[in-house]
C-alpha cells in the first residue's frame, strides 16, 4: 500500500487545529466560570453618573473643553468600544451610563485625574506637633523608614544621553525615625550622578517653615499653607488647583503639606501611562510618557532643580489637587519618560495608569449624582433577539437541505461550528475584554448568519461548476474549486471586515457595538471556512455516497445535467 499523500493528511490535521482552538476557548470559559456573556445597558441595566464641571471663575465651561472632556471620559469608560458604556452631554453636565457597574466602581472609572508636575517650595508636617521630616517625603509617607530609599536613577536608553527615571519613596507608613539617605545610580558607562545627602531639621513648634528658604513664595499661598489642616476636605479628590499659580496642597493621606510652584508640566502633555513592575525590585510602578513639548518641559524643570537644596530639588506629582508623590531629583531627566513608584499594588497601579493614559481632563468635575438604572429592554427583548437568530438559522439550514440535499449537511455543520466559535468568543471577550452583549451586538451576530452561509455557497457552486465541465472525480473538483473560490471568499470577507472596522472607529455607542459584532463574525467566517468547511469537504469527497453521485447527495448526474441544461437555456435567452 502506498503511503498517504500530503493532501490526504492535511484535512485531518486542519480539523484537529480547529478542534484544539475550540477546546482551548471552552477550557477558558470553564476555568473562569464564565458560561454566559455579560449583558449591556439595554439588557441588564447599570449605573448612571452625572458629572458637573467646576471652573475657577464659576462661569459656564467653554464648549470646546466640554466636548474634549466627553471624548476623554468616553475613552476611559469604554476604551475598547465594546463595553456598551454611554457618555453624552446633558446641558453643561456630562451623563455617563456604565452597564452593570456599582456606585463605587462607576466613581473610580470617572475619576477626573487632573495631573500636574510642580516644584516643591516648602514642606511641613500636617500634624499638630511637627516631627522630623524626610528630605524627600512622598505623599503617602510623612517620614522615611529605613526600608524607604528615594532615588533618581538613570537607565540605559536608545538616546545618547540615556534616560533617567524619577522614583518615589516606598515607605509604608509615617514615622519619626531618622530619614534614610537618598541615593542615585547611573547607567553602565555613565558618570555617577551627585549623591544627595541632606539632613532634615525639625522645625520649631510655632513655625513649621522655620529654616526653609521662603523666597519667591506668594504671601497669600504661604498663609493658606499655615492654615491648611489636611482634613478630609483638603485632600483625597482634592481642591481645584490653578496650574498657573502657586498652590498649597496635602498628600493623599493628609500627613504632609506642601507649598508648590506653578505647574511645570500639565497632564495634557502626557502621551500615555502604563502599569508595570520594576525589573530590579519587583515593585509596581506607573510609567508615564510625555509628548514632545511635555518632554522638553520635564527635562527643563528636572535640570533646573537638581542642584537646589532641599526641599526645592523635589518635584511633586499632583493628582486632582493632592500630592501623590514628591521625589528628590538627583539629575536631569530627558527622553520624555518617567515613572512613579510608592508602594503601589497591581490594582492601584493599574487604576492610576488607566486614569492617566487617556489624557488629563481640561475641566474639573464633581460627581453630582450616581443612580442605578434598570434595563430598558430586559429578558423579553433578549429572548426575542435569540429566537429571531434561531429562526434565521433554521431557515438557512432548510434551504441548504432542499437545494443541496446531502451536500447541505456540510453547510449545516459549518454553521454549527461557526455558532459554537462565536458563542465561545463572545463569552471569552466578555470575561477578559469588557465585552457586553447588547441588542445591536445580537443584530450583528444574526446578520452574520447570511455572511457565513454565503462563503460555503460560493465554494459549493464553484465545485459543481467544475463537475459540469467534465472533471473525472469529485476529489479533483473540490481541490480546483477551492483554489478559485477562496479568492472570492477572502475578497468578500475583506470588504465586509474593512466596512466594520471603519464603522467601528468612526461611530460610538450602539453603532460601534454593531460594527464590532459584524467584524468579529466576519473573522470567524474565514476561520470556519478555511479550517472546517474545506477540510470536511475534502474528506466527504472520498466517500462513495458523494463520489459516486448518490441521488440524495446533491451531486448526482441527473441533477448536474438538469442544472447544466437550465444554465444553457438562460444563456440562450
PDB file of C-alpha atoms in Angstrom, residues 167-408:
ATOM      1  CA  UNK A 167      11.316  57.415  41.623  1.00  0.00           C
ATOM      2  CA  UNK A 168       9.461  57.946  44.888  1.00  0.00           C
ATOM      3  CA  UNK A 169       9.958  56.684  48.413  1.00  0.00           C
ATOM      4  CA  UNK A 170       8.316  53.415  49.252  1.00  0.00           C
ATOM      5  CA  UNK A 171       7.958  53.930  52.998  1.00  0.00           C
ATOM      6  CA  UNK A 172       4.767  52.158  54.058  1.00  0.00           C
ATOM      7  CA  UNK A 173       3.768  54.316  56.999  1.00  0.00           C
ATOM      8  CA  UNK A 174       4.556  57.573  58.840  1.00  0.00           C
ATOM      9  CA  UNK A 175       7.489  57.506  61.185  1.00  0.00           C
ATOM     10  CA  UNK A 176       9.534  59.949  63.180  1.00  0.00           C
ATOM     11  CA  UNK A 177      12.720  57.998  62.770  1.00  0.00           C
ATOM     12  CA  UNK A 178      15.799  59.386  61.116  1.00  0.00           C
ATOM     13  CA  UNK A 179      15.394  59.649  57.370  1.00  0.00           C
ATOM     14  CA  UNK A 180      17.149  57.296  55.026  1.00  0.00           C
ATOM     15  CA  UNK A 181      19.765  58.810  52.837  1.00  0.00           C
ATOM     16  CA  UNK A 182      18.802  59.325  49.209  1.00  0.00           C
ATOM     17  CA  UNK A 183      20.907  57.625  46.620  1.00  0.00           C
ATOM     18  CA  UNK A 184      21.462  57.791  42.909  1.00  0.00           C
ATOM     19  CA  UNK A 185      22.621  55.204  40.427  1.00  0.00           C
ATOM     20  CA  UNK A 186      23.822  55.616  36.894  1.00  0.00           C
ATOM     21  CA  UNK A 187      23.532  53.509  33.818  1.00  0.00           C
ATOM     22  CA  UNK A 188      26.525  51.408  32.855  1.00  0.00           C
ATOM     23  CA  UNK A 189      29.339  53.505  31.442  1.00  0.00           C
ATOM     24  CA  UNK A 190      27.832  56.803  32.624  1.00  0.00           C
ATOM     25  CA  UNK A 191      29.261  59.150  35.218  1.00  0.00           C
ATOM     26  CA  UNK A 192      27.592  58.684  38.628  1.00  0.00           C
ATOM     27  CA  UNK A 193      25.105  61.393  39.474  1.00  0.00           C
ATOM     28  CA  UNK A 194      25.742  63.549  42.573  1.00  0.00           C
ATOM     29  CA  UNK A 195      24.714  61.924  45.798  1.00  0.00           C
ATOM     30  CA  UNK A 196      22.112  63.971  47.677  1.00  0.00           C
ATOM     31  CA  UNK A 197      22.548  63.571  51.413  1.00  0.00           C
ATOM     32  CA  UNK A 198      20.949  66.444  53.243  1.00  0.00           C
ATOM     33  CA  UNK A 199      19.861  66.048  56.842  1.00  0.00           C
ATOM     34  CA  UNK A 200      16.296  67.164  57.595  1.00  0.00           C
ATOM     35  CA  UNK A 201      15.899  69.505  60.528  1.00  0.00           C
ATOM     36  CA  UNK A 202      12.995  69.661  62.941  1.00  0.00           C
ATOM     37  CA  UNK A 203      11.137  72.949  62.543  1.00  0.00           C
ATOM     38  CA  UNK A 204      10.112  74.757  65.723  1.00  0.00           C
ATOM     39  CA  UNK A 205       6.650  74.063  67.049  1.00  0.00           C
ATOM     40  CA  UNK A 206       5.465  77.615  66.478  1.00  0.00           C
ATOM     41  CA  UNK A 207       6.689  77.847  62.871  1.00  0.00           C
ATOM     42  CA  UNK A 208       6.818  74.736  60.657  1.00  0.00           C
ATOM     43  CA  UNK A 209       8.571  76.758  57.935  1.00  0.00           C
ATOM     44  CA  UNK A 210      11.479  77.911  60.094  1.00  0.00           C
ATOM     45  CA  UNK A 211      14.850  77.273  58.488  1.00  0.00           C
ATOM     46  CA  UNK A 212      13.445  76.863  54.970  1.00  0.00           C
ATOM     47  CA  UNK A 213      14.036  79.191  52.019  1.00  0.00           C
ATOM     48  CA  UNK A 214      10.774  81.132  51.592  1.00  0.00           C
ATOM     49  CA  UNK A 215      11.918  83.456  48.822  1.00  0.00           C
ATOM     50  CA  UNK A 216       9.581  83.773  45.870  1.00  0.00           C
ATOM     51  CA  UNK A 217       6.573  82.356  47.693  1.00  0.00           C
ATOM     52  CA  UNK A 218       3.284  84.244  47.343  1.00  0.00           C
ATOM     53  CA  UNK A 219       2.300  85.549  50.825  1.00  0.00           C
ATOM     54  CA  UNK A 220      -1.334  84.529  50.259  1.00  0.00           C
ATOM     55  CA  UNK A 221      -0.265  80.967  49.444  1.00  0.00           C
ATOM     56  CA  UNK A 222       2.034  80.929  52.490  1.00  0.00           C
ATOM     57  CA  UNK A 223      -0.864  81.942  54.740  1.00  0.00           C
ATOM     58  CA  UNK A 224      -3.070  79.306  53.113  1.00  0.00           C
ATOM     59  CA  UNK A 225      -0.336  76.767  53.814  1.00  0.00           C
ATOM     60  CA  UNK A 226      -0.160  77.754  57.509  1.00  0.00           C
ATOM     61  CA  UNK A 227      -3.939  77.437  57.830  1.00  0.00           C
ATOM     62  CA  UNK A 228      -4.080  74.099  55.995  1.00  0.00           C
ATOM     63  CA  UNK A 229      -5.073  71.257  58.360  1.00  0.00           C
ATOM     64  CA  UNK A 230      -5.222  68.488  55.730  1.00  0.00           C
ATOM     65  CA  UNK A 231      -8.653  67.377  56.810  1.00  0.00           C
ATOM     66  CA  UNK A 232     -10.896  65.288  54.565  1.00  0.00           C
ATOM     67  CA  UNK A 233     -11.878  68.419  52.627  1.00  0.00           C
ATOM     68  CA  UNK A 234      -8.234  69.303  51.903  1.00  0.00           C
ATOM     69  CA  UNK A 235      -7.070  66.111  50.202  1.00  0.00           C
ATOM     70  CA  UNK A 236      -8.420  62.970  48.552  1.00  0.00           C
ATOM     71  CA  UNK A 237     -10.044  64.146  45.363  1.00  0.00           C
ATOM     72  CA  UNK A 238      -8.549  67.491  46.284  1.00  0.00           C
ATOM     73  CA  UNK A 239      -9.247  71.139  45.742  1.00  0.00           C
ATOM     74  CA  UNK A 240      -9.217  72.702  42.332  1.00  0.00           C
ATOM     75  CA  UNK A 241      -5.728  73.980  41.610  1.00  0.00           C
ATOM     76  CA  UNK A 242      -4.873  76.656  39.079  1.00  0.00           C
ATOM     77  CA  UNK A 243      -1.819  75.389  37.135  1.00  0.00           C
ATOM     78  CA  UNK A 244      -0.651  78.969  36.572  1.00  0.00           C
ATOM     79  CA  UNK A 245      -0.480  79.845  40.275  1.00  0.00           C
ATOM     80  CA  UNK A 246       1.428  78.593  43.301  1.00  0.00           C
ATOM     81  CA  UNK A 247      -0.518  76.140  45.397  1.00  0.00           C
ATOM     82  CA  UNK A 248      -0.721  74.773  48.948  1.00  0.00           C
ATOM     83  CA  UNK A 249      -1.589  71.083  48.993  1.00  0.00           C
ATOM     84  CA  UNK A 250      -1.696  67.985  51.180  1.00  0.00           C
ATOM     85  CA  UNK A 251      -0.601  64.458  50.391  1.00  0.00           C
ATOM     86  CA  UNK A 252      -3.238  61.794  49.823  1.00  0.00           C
ATOM     87  CA  UNK A 253      -3.050  60.598  53.451  1.00  0.00           C
ATOM     88  CA  UNK A 254      -3.304  64.054  54.992  1.00  0.00           C
ATOM     89  CA  UNK A 255       0.050  63.703  56.759  1.00  0.00           C
ATOM     90  CA  UNK A 256       2.293  66.122  54.834  1.00  0.00           C
ATOM     91  CA  UNK A 257       1.543  69.554  53.388  1.00  0.00           C
ATOM     92  CA  UNK A 258       3.438  71.383  50.669  1.00  0.00           C
ATOM     93  CA  UNK A 259       3.885  74.774  49.072  1.00  0.00           C
ATOM     94  CA  UNK A 260       4.171  74.100  45.354  1.00  0.00           C
ATOM     95  CA  UNK A 261       5.287  76.297  42.487  1.00  0.00           C
ATOM     96  CA  UNK A 262       3.324  76.848  39.279  1.00  0.00           C
ATOM     97  CA  UNK A 263       2.806  73.713  37.227  1.00  0.00           C
ATOM     98  CA  UNK A 264       5.979  72.938  35.280  1.00  0.00           C
ATOM     99  CA  UNK A 265       4.240  70.236  33.240  1.00  0.00           C
ATOM    100  CA  UNK A 266       0.482  69.751  32.858  1.00  0.00           C
ATOM    101  CA  UNK A 267      -1.286  66.446  32.479  1.00  0.00           C
ATOM    102  CA  UNK A 268      -2.398  67.407  28.984  1.00  0.00           C
ATOM    103  CA  UNK A 269       1.233  66.835  27.926  1.00  0.00           C
ATOM    104  CA  UNK A 270       1.051  63.140  28.786  1.00  0.00           C
ATOM    105  CA  UNK A 271       1.173  60.811  25.801  1.00  0.00           C
ATOM    106  CA  UNK A 272       0.354  57.660  27.761  1.00  0.00           C
ATOM    107  CA  UNK A 273       0.699  55.738  31.000  1.00  0.00           C
ATOM    108  CA  UNK A 274       1.003  52.062  31.891  1.00  0.00           C
ATOM    109  CA  UNK A 275       1.356  49.891  34.973  1.00  0.00           C
ATOM    110  CA  UNK A 276       4.473  47.732  35.160  1.00  0.00           C
ATOM    111  CA  UNK A 277       6.886  46.163  37.621  1.00  0.00           C
ATOM    112  CA  UNK A 278      10.390  47.343  38.353  1.00  0.00           C
ATOM    113  CA  UNK A 279      12.728  44.654  36.960  1.00  0.00           C
ATOM    114  CA  UNK A 280      15.151  45.164  39.862  1.00  0.00           C
ATOM    115  CA  UNK A 281      12.876  45.401  42.902  1.00  0.00           C
ATOM    116  CA  UNK A 282       9.709  43.799  41.561  1.00  0.00           C
ATOM    117  CA  UNK A 283       7.557  46.654  42.921  1.00  0.00           C
ATOM    118  CA  UNK A 284       4.637  48.001  40.926  1.00  0.00           C
ATOM    119  CA  UNK A 285       5.187  51.356  39.213  1.00  0.00           C
ATOM    120  CA  UNK A 286       3.290  53.646  36.865  1.00  0.00           C
ATOM    121  CA  UNK A 287       5.317  54.606  33.812  1.00  0.00           C
ATOM    122  CA  UNK A 288       4.339  57.819  32.022  1.00  0.00           C
ATOM    123  CA  UNK A 289       5.362  59.057  28.580  1.00  0.00           C
ATOM    124  CA  UNK A 290       5.279  62.720  27.591  1.00  0.00           C
ATOM    125  CA  UNK A 291       4.507  64.400  24.323  1.00  0.00           C
ATOM    126  CA  UNK A 292       7.322  66.369  22.692  1.00  0.00           C
ATOM    127  CA  UNK A 293       6.523  69.663  24.457  1.00  0.00           C
ATOM    128  CA  UNK A 294       5.950  67.907  27.773  1.00  0.00           C
ATOM    129  CA  UNK A 295       9.226  66.003  27.459  1.00  0.00           C
ATOM    130  CA  UNK A 296      11.093  69.283  26.975  1.00  0.00           C
ATOM    131  CA  UNK A 297       9.309  70.887  29.931  1.00  0.00           C
ATOM    132  CA  UNK A 298      10.001  67.897  32.168  1.00  0.00           C
ATOM    133  CA  UNK A 299      13.673  67.844  31.215  1.00  0.00           C
ATOM    134  CA  UNK A 300      13.959  71.593  31.845  1.00  0.00           C
ATOM    135  CA  UNK A 301      12.417  71.528  35.320  1.00  0.00           C
ATOM    136  CA  UNK A 302      14.438  68.500  36.459  1.00  0.00           C
ATOM    137  CA  UNK A 303      17.635  70.114  35.141  1.00  0.00           C
ATOM    138  CA  UNK A 304      16.836  73.383  36.934  1.00  0.00           C
ATOM    139  CA  UNK A 305      16.000  71.956  40.363  1.00  0.00           C
ATOM    140  CA  UNK A 306      18.576  69.165  40.602  1.00  0.00           C
ATOM    141  CA  UNK A 307      21.247  71.469  42.099  1.00  0.00           C
ATOM    142  CA  UNK A 308      18.900  73.234  44.533  1.00  0.00           C
ATOM    143  CA  UNK A 309      18.859  72.485  48.290  1.00  0.00           C
ATOM    144  CA  UNK A 310      16.102  70.528  49.975  1.00  0.00           C
ATOM    145  CA  UNK A 311      13.159  70.626  49.572  1.00  0.00           C
ATOM    146  CA  UNK A 312      13.380  72.679  46.374  1.00  0.00           C
ATOM    147  CA  UNK A 313      15.010  69.817  44.487  1.00  0.00           C
ATOM    148  CA  UNK A 314      11.813  67.783  44.842  1.00  0.00           C
ATOM    149  CA  UNK A 315       9.230  67.531  42.076  1.00  0.00           C
ATOM    150  CA  UNK A 316       5.689  66.794  43.241  1.00  0.00           C
ATOM    151  CA  UNK A 317       3.197  64.815  41.189  1.00  0.00           C
ATOM    152  CA  UNK A 318      -0.205  66.353  41.930  1.00  0.00           C
ATOM    153  CA  UNK A 319      -3.305  64.378  41.001  1.00  0.00           C
ATOM    154  CA  UNK A 320      -6.679  66.091  41.437  1.00  0.00           C
ATOM    155  CA  UNK A 321      -5.144  68.654  43.767  1.00  0.00           C
ATOM    156  CA  UNK A 322      -3.444  66.172  46.117  1.00  0.00           C
ATOM    157  CA  UNK A 323       0.268  65.259  46.150  1.00  0.00           C
ATOM    158  CA  UNK A 324       0.691  61.567  45.436  1.00  0.00           C
ATOM    159  CA  UNK A 325       4.495  61.548  45.345  1.00  0.00           C
ATOM    160  CA  UNK A 326       7.330  64.116  45.685  1.00  0.00           C
ATOM    161  CA  UNK A 327      10.712  62.515  44.845  1.00  0.00           C
ATOM    162  CA  UNK A 328      14.102  64.193  45.030  1.00  0.00           C
ATOM    163  CA  UNK A 329      15.566  64.826  41.573  1.00  0.00           C
ATOM    164  CA  UNK A 330      19.280  63.970  41.555  1.00  0.00           C
ATOM    165  CA  UNK A 331      19.834  64.562  37.839  1.00  0.00           C
ATOM    166  CA  UNK A 332      18.095  65.885  34.764  1.00  0.00           C
ATOM    167  CA  UNK A 333      15.549  63.506  33.256  1.00  0.00           C
ATOM    168  CA  UNK A 334      15.487  63.790  29.456  1.00  0.00           C
ATOM    169  CA  UNK A 335      13.869  61.434  26.997  1.00  0.00           C
ATOM    170  CA  UNK A 336      10.192  62.105  27.733  1.00  0.00           C
ATOM    171  CA  UNK A 337       9.682  59.156  30.063  1.00  0.00           C
ATOM    172  CA  UNK A 338       9.397  58.948  33.845  1.00  0.00           C
ATOM    173  CA  UNK A 339       7.918  56.586  36.363  1.00  0.00           C
ATOM    174  CA  UNK A 340       6.011  56.980  39.588  1.00  0.00           C
ATOM    175  CA  UNK A 341       6.529  54.495  42.408  1.00  0.00           C
ATOM    176  CA  UNK A 342       5.439  54.499  46.018  1.00  0.00           C
ATOM    177  CA  UNK A 343       4.039  51.288  47.446  1.00  0.00           C
ATOM    178  CA  UNK A 344       1.609  50.565  44.600  1.00  0.00           C
ATOM    179  CA  UNK A 345      -0.173  47.245  44.264  1.00  0.00           C
ATOM    180  CA  UNK A 346      -1.114  45.852  40.878  1.00  0.00           C
ATOM    181  CA  UNK A 347      -4.663  47.120  41.332  1.00  0.00           C
ATOM    182  CA  UNK A 348      -3.731  50.654  42.411  1.00  0.00           C
ATOM    183  CA  UNK A 349      -1.014  50.995  39.760  1.00  0.00           C
ATOM    184  CA  UNK A 350      -3.422  49.863  37.052  1.00  0.00           C
ATOM    185  CA  UNK A 351      -6.145  52.207  38.274  1.00  0.00           C
ATOM    186  CA  UNK A 352      -3.805  55.208  38.244  1.00  0.00           C
ATOM    187  CA  UNK A 353      -2.445  54.303  34.800  1.00  0.00           C
ATOM    188  CA  UNK A 354      -5.992  53.964  33.456  1.00  0.00           C
ATOM    189  CA  UNK A 355      -6.879  57.393  34.838  1.00  0.00           C
ATOM    190  CA  UNK A 356      -3.848  58.991  33.207  1.00  0.00           C
ATOM    191  CA  UNK A 357      -3.324  57.208  29.905  1.00  0.00           C
ATOM    192  CA  UNK A 358      -6.336  58.695  28.139  1.00  0.00           C
ATOM    193  CA  UNK A 359      -5.225  62.241  28.987  1.00  0.00           C
ATOM    194  CA  UNK A 360      -5.998  64.779  31.672  1.00  0.00           C
ATOM    195  CA  UNK A 361      -9.386  66.423  31.635  1.00  0.00           C
ATOM    196  CA  UNK A 362      -9.490  70.097  30.625  1.00  0.00           C
ATOM    197  CA  UNK A 363     -12.072  70.769  33.349  1.00  0.00           C
ATOM    198  CA  UNK A 364     -12.602  69.899  36.983  1.00  0.00           C
ATOM    199  CA  UNK A 365     -15.724  67.808  37.671  1.00  0.00           C
ATOM    200  CA  UNK A 366     -17.654  66.808  40.753  1.00  0.00           C
ATOM    201  CA  UNK A 367     -19.974  63.813  40.883  1.00  0.00           C
ATOM    202  CA  UNK A 368     -23.399  65.362  41.361  1.00  0.00           C
ATOM    203  CA  UNK A 369     -25.380  62.113  41.257  1.00  0.00           C
ATOM    204  CA  UNK A 370     -24.938  58.354  40.979  1.00  0.00           C
ATOM    205  CA  UNK A 371     -28.094  56.381  40.185  1.00  0.00           C
ATOM    206  CA  UNK A 372     -28.651  52.692  39.487  1.00  0.00           C
ATOM    207  CA  UNK A 373     -30.814  52.159  36.399  1.00  0.00           C
ATOM    208  CA  UNK A 374     -32.780  49.107  35.320  1.00  0.00           C
ATOM    209  CA  UNK A 375     -32.643  47.594  31.862  1.00  0.00           C
ATOM    210  CA  UNK A 376     -34.724  49.249  29.163  1.00  0.00           C
ATOM    211  CA  UNK A 377     -35.335  46.055  27.233  1.00  0.00           C
ATOM    212  CA  UNK A 378     -34.837  43.175  29.607  1.00  0.00           C
ATOM    213  CA  UNK A 379     -35.322  39.463  29.277  1.00  0.00           C
ATOM    214  CA  UNK A 380     -38.213  39.615  26.787  1.00  0.00           C
ATOM    215  CA  UNK A 381     -36.204  41.528  24.211  1.00  0.00           C
ATOM    216  CA  UNK A 382     -33.193  39.268  24.709  1.00  0.00           C
ATOM    217  CA  UNK A 383     -35.394  36.244  24.236  1.00  0.00           C
ATOM    218  CA  UNK A 384     -36.867  37.808  21.099  1.00  0.00           C
ATOM    219  CA  UNK A 385     -33.433  38.505  19.648  1.00  0.00           C
ATOM    220  CA  UNK A 386     -32.244  34.960  20.306  1.00  0.00           C
ATOM    221  CA  UNK A 387     -35.434  33.492  18.844  1.00  0.00           C
ATOM    222  CA  UNK A 388     -35.071  35.602  15.697  1.00  0.00           C
ATOM    223  CA  UNK A 389     -31.499  34.388  15.320  1.00  0.00           C
ATOM    224  CA  UNK A 390     -32.577  30.768  15.780  1.00  0.00           C
ATOM    225  CA  UNK A 391     -35.367  31.164  13.224  1.00  0.00           C
ATOM    226  CA  UNK A 392     -32.960  32.650  10.686  1.00  0.00           C
ATOM    227  CA  UNK A 393     -30.521  29.812  11.314  1.00  0.00           C
ATOM    228  CA  UNK A 394     -33.220  27.159  10.837  1.00  0.00           C
ATOM    229  CA  UNK A 395     -34.463  28.765   7.600  1.00  0.00           C
ATOM    230  CA  UNK A 396     -30.930  28.805   6.168  1.00  0.00           C
ATOM    231  CA  UNK A 397     -30.474  25.151   7.162  1.00  0.00           C
ATOM    232  CA  UNK A 398     -33.758  24.134   5.487  1.00  0.00           C
ATOM    233  CA  UNK A 399     -32.774  25.981   2.329  1.00  0.00           C
ATOM    234  CA  UNK A 400     -29.418  24.189   2.261  1.00  0.00           C
ATOM    235  CA  UNK A 401     -31.084  20.791   2.629  1.00  0.00           C
ATOM    236  CA  UNK A 402     -33.690  21.477  -0.037  1.00  0.00           C
ATOM    237  CA  UNK A 403     -31.279  22.896  -2.561  1.00  0.00           C
ATOM    238  CA  UNK A 404     -28.062  20.977  -1.880  1.00  0.00           C
ATOM    239  CA  UNK A 405     -29.519  17.831  -0.245  1.00  0.00           C
ATOM    240  CA  UNK A 406     -26.645  15.806   1.256  1.00  0.00           C
ATOM    241  CA  UNK A 407     -24.141  18.497   0.392  1.00  0.00           C
ATOM    242  CA  UNK A 408     -26.205  20.826   2.572  1.00  0.00           C
TER     243      UNK A 408
END
